Coordinates of C-alpha atoms in Angstrom, one line a residue:
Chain A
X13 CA 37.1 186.6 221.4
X14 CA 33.8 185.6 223.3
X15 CA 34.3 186.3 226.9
X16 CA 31.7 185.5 230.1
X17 CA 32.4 187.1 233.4
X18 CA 31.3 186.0 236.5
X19 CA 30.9 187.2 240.1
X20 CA 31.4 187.0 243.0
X21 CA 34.1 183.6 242.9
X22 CA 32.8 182.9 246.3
X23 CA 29.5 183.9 248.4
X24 CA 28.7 182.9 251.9
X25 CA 24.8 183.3 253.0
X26 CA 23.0 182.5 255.5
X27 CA 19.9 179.5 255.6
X28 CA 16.7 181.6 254.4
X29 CA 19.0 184.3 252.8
X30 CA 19.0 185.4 248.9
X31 CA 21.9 184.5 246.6
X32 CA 22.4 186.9 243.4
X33 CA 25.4 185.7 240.7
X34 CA 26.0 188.0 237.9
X35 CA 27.5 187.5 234.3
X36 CA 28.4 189.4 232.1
X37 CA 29.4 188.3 228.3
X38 CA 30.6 190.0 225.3
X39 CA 29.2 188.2 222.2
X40 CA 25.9 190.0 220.9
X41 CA 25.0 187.2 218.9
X42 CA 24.7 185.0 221.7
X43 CA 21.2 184.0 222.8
X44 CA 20.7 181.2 225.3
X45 CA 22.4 181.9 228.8
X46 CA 22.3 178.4 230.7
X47 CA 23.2 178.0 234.5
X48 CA 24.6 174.8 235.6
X49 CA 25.0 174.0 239.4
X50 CA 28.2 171.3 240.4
X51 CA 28.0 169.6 244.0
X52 CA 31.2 168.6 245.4
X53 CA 32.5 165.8 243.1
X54 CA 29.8 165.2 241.1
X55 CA 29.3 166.3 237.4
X56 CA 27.9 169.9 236.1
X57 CA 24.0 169.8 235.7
X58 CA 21.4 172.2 233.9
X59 CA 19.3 173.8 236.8
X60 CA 17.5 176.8 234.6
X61 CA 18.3 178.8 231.3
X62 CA 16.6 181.6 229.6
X63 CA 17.0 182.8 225.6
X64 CA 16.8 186.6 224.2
X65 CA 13.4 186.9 223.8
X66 CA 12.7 186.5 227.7
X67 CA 13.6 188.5 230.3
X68 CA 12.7 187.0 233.0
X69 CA 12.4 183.3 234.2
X70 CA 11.6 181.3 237.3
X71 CA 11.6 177.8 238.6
X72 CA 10.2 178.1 242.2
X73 CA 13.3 179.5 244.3
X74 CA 15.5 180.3 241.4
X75 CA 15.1 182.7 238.5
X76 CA 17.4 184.1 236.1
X77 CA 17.1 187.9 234.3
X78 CA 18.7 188.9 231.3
X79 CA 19.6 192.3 230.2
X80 CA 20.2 192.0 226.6
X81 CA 21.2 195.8 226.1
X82 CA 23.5 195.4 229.0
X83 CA 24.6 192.3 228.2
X84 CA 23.8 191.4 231.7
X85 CA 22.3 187.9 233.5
X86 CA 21.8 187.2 236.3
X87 CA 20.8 184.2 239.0
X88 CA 18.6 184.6 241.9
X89 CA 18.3 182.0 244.7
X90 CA 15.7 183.0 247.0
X91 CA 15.1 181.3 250.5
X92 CA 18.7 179.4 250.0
X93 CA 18.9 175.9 252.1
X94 CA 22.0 174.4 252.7
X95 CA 21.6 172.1 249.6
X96 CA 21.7 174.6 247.3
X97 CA 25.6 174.7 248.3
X98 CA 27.9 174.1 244.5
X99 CA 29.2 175.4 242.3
X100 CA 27.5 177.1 239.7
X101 CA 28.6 178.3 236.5
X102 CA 26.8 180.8 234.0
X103 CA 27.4 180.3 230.0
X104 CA 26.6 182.3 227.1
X105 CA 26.1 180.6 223.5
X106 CA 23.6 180.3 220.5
X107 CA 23.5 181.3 217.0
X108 CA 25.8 178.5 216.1
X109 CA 28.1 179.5 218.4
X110 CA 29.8 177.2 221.3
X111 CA 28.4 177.5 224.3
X112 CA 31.4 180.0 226.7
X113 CA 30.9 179.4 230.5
X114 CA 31.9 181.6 233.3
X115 CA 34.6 181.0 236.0
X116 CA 32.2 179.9 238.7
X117 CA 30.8 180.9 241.7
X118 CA 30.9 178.5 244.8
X119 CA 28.0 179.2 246.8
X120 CA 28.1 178.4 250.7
X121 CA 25.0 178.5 252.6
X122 CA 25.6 178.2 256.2
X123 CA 22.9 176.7 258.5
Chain B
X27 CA 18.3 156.4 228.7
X28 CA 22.0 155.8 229.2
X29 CA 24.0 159.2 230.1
X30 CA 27.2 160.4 228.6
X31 CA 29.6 157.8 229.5
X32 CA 33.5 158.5 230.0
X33 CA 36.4 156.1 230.8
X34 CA 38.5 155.5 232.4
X35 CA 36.9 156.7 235.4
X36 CA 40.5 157.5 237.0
X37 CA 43.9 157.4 235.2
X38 CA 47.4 157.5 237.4
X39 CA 50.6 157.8 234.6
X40 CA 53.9 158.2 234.6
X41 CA 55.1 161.9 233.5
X42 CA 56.3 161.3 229.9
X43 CA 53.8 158.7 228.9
X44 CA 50.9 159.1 226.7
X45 CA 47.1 158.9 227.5
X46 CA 44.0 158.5 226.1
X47 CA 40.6 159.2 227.7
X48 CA 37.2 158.2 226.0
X49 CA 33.9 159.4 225.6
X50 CA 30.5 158.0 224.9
X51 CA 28.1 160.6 223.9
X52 CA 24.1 160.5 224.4
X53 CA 22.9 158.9 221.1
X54 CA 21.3 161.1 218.3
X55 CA 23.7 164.5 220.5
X56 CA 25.2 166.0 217.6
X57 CA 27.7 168.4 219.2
X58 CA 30.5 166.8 222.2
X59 CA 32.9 169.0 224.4
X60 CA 35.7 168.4 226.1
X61 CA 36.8 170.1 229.1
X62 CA 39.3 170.3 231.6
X63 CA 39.0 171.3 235.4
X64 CA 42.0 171.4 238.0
X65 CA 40.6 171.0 241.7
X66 CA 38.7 173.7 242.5
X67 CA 38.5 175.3 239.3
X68 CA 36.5 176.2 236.6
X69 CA 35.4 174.2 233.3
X70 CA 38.2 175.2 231.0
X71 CA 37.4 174.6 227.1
X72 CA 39.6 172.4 225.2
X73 CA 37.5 171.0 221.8
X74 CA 34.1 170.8 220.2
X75 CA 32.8 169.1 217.6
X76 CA 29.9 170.1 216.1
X77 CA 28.3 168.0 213.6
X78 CA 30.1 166.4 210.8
X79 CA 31.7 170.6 210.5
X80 CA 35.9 170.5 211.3
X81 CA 36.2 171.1 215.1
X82 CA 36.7 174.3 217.4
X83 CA 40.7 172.9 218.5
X84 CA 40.9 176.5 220.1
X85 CA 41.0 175.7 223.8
X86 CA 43.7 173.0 223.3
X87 CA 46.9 173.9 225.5
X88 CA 49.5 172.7 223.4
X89 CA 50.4 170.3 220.5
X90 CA 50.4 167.4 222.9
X91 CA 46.7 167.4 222.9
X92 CA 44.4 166.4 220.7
X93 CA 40.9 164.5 220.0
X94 CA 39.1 162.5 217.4
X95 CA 35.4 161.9 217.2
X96 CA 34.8 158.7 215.0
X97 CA 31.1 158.4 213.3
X98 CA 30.0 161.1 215.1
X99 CA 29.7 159.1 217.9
X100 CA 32.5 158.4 220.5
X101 CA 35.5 160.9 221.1
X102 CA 39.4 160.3 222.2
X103 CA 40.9 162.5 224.0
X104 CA 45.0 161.8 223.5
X105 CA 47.3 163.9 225.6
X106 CA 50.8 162.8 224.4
X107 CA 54.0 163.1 226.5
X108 CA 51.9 163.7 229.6
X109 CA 53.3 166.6 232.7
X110 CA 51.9 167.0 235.8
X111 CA 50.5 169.9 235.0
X112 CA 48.2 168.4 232.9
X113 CA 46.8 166.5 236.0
X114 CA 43.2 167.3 236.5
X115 CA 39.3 166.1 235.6
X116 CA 39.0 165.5 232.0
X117 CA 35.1 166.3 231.4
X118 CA 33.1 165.5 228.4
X119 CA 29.2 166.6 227.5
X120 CA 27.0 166.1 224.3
X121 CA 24.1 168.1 223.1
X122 CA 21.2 167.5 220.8
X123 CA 21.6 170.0 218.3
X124 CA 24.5 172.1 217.2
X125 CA 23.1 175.5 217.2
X126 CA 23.8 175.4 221.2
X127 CA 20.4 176.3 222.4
X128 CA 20.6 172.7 224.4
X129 CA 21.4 171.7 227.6
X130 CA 24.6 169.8 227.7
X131 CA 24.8 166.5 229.3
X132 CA 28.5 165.8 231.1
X133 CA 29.7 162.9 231.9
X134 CA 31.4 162.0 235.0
X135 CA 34.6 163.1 234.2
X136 CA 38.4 160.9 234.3
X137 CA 40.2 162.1 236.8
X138 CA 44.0 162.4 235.4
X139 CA 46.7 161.8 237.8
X140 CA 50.7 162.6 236.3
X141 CA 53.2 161.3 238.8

C-alpha cells in the first residue's frame, strides 16, 4: 500500500542553523506533498506544500523540493528561531487518493 | 469562519464502556478524516470519507471502531467496549475537495482517557 517515510524522528539545531526533513513515498500517482507543523499541544497546521509540476517552492525561511523521479521531498528551514520548534509531518496524496502522512519529525532549536 | 469543531474536548471512561466523539466539519469541506495520536506520536489514519463515495474504513484497528458521517456534514466516531490502549487524541480534519490537493483543516482534537 501507499507508504511515506520520514527522517530524521528527531533533530536538534542550533538558533540561526538550517533544518533539512526528508520524505520519501511510494505512490507515483501521488501529486501534492503538504507539510504540516504541530506545536506542543496544539492542532496540525498547513505551513507550505508543493504539487508535481514544481520543483521547487519557498515561503521566506522555508522551502520544500520535490524529486518526482526519486520520489523524494524534502523541507528546508533556513535561519531556524526557537519558534520554529514542533512537530512537523510530510504527507503525500492527490489523484483521488487520501492524503498518507509521514511519522514526524520533532524539530528542537536550541537558543 | 468557524474552524473544524470537535467534542468533547476531553473524555475520561471506564475500560469496557463505550464512547462516542464528534466532529463538525468546515461547511461546503467535502472530504473529513479521522485520526488518532498517542502522546508523542504520530497522526495514525483511522477513516475518511470522501464525498457521498463509501468510506476508506482501512486504518480502523479493530471491529470496536467505527464512524458515521450523517448529510455529509458531521461525523461520530464510536469506539465500543473501550481498553486503555485505545487512550489517546482522537483528531479530525475536513477539506474542500476530495481529489486531496487541499489543505486539511484539524480540529482540536478529544483527548480519550480509558481508566
Amino acid at each position: 500500500g501507499e507508504n511515506v517515510e520520514q527522517h530524521p524522528s528527531t533533530l536538534s539545531v542550533q538558533e540561526g542553523d538550517s533544518a533539512v526533513i526528508k520524505c520519501t513515498y511510494s505512490d507515483s500517482a501521488s501529486n501534492y506533498f503538504p507539510w504540516y507543523k504541530q506545536e506542543l499541544g496544539k492542532r496540525p497546521q498547513l505551513i507550505i506544500d508543493i504539487r508535481s509540476n514544481v520543483g521547487e517552492k519557498k515561503d521566506q525561511r522555508i522551502a520544500v523540493t520535490l524529486n518526482k523521479t526519486a520520489k523524494h521531498f524534502s523541507l528546508h528551514i533556513t535561519e531556524t528561531q526557537p519558534e520554529d520548534s514542533a512537530v512537523y509531518f510530510c504527507a503525500s496524496g492527490g489523484g483521488g487518493f487520501k492524503t498518507i502522512f509521514g511519522a514526524g519529525t520533532r524539530l528542537f532549536v536550541k537558543a | 469562519g468557524a474552524g473544524v469543531s470537535q467534542s468533547p474536548s476531553n473524555k475520561v471512561t471506564e475500560k469496557g464502556k463505550d464512547v462516542e466523539l464528534r466532529c463538525d466539519p468546515i461547511s461546503g469541506h467535502t472530504a473529513l478524516y479521522w485520526y488518532r495520536q498517542s502522546l508523542g506520536q504520530g497522526l495514525e489514519f483511522l477513516i475518511y470519507f470522501q464525498g457521498n463515495s463509501a468510506p476508506d474504513k482501512s486504518g480502523l484497528p479493530s471491529d470496536r471502531f467505527s464512524a458515521e458521517r450523517t448529510g455529509g456534514s458531521v461525523s461520530t466516531l464510536t469506539i465500543q467496549r473501550t481498553q486503555q490502549e485505545d487512550s489517546a487524541v482522537y483528531l479530525c480534519a475536513s477539506s474542500l475537495r476530495d481529489n486531496s490537493y487541499n489543505e486539511q483543516f484539524f480540529g482540536p482534537g478529544t483527548r480519550l482517557t480509558v481508566l
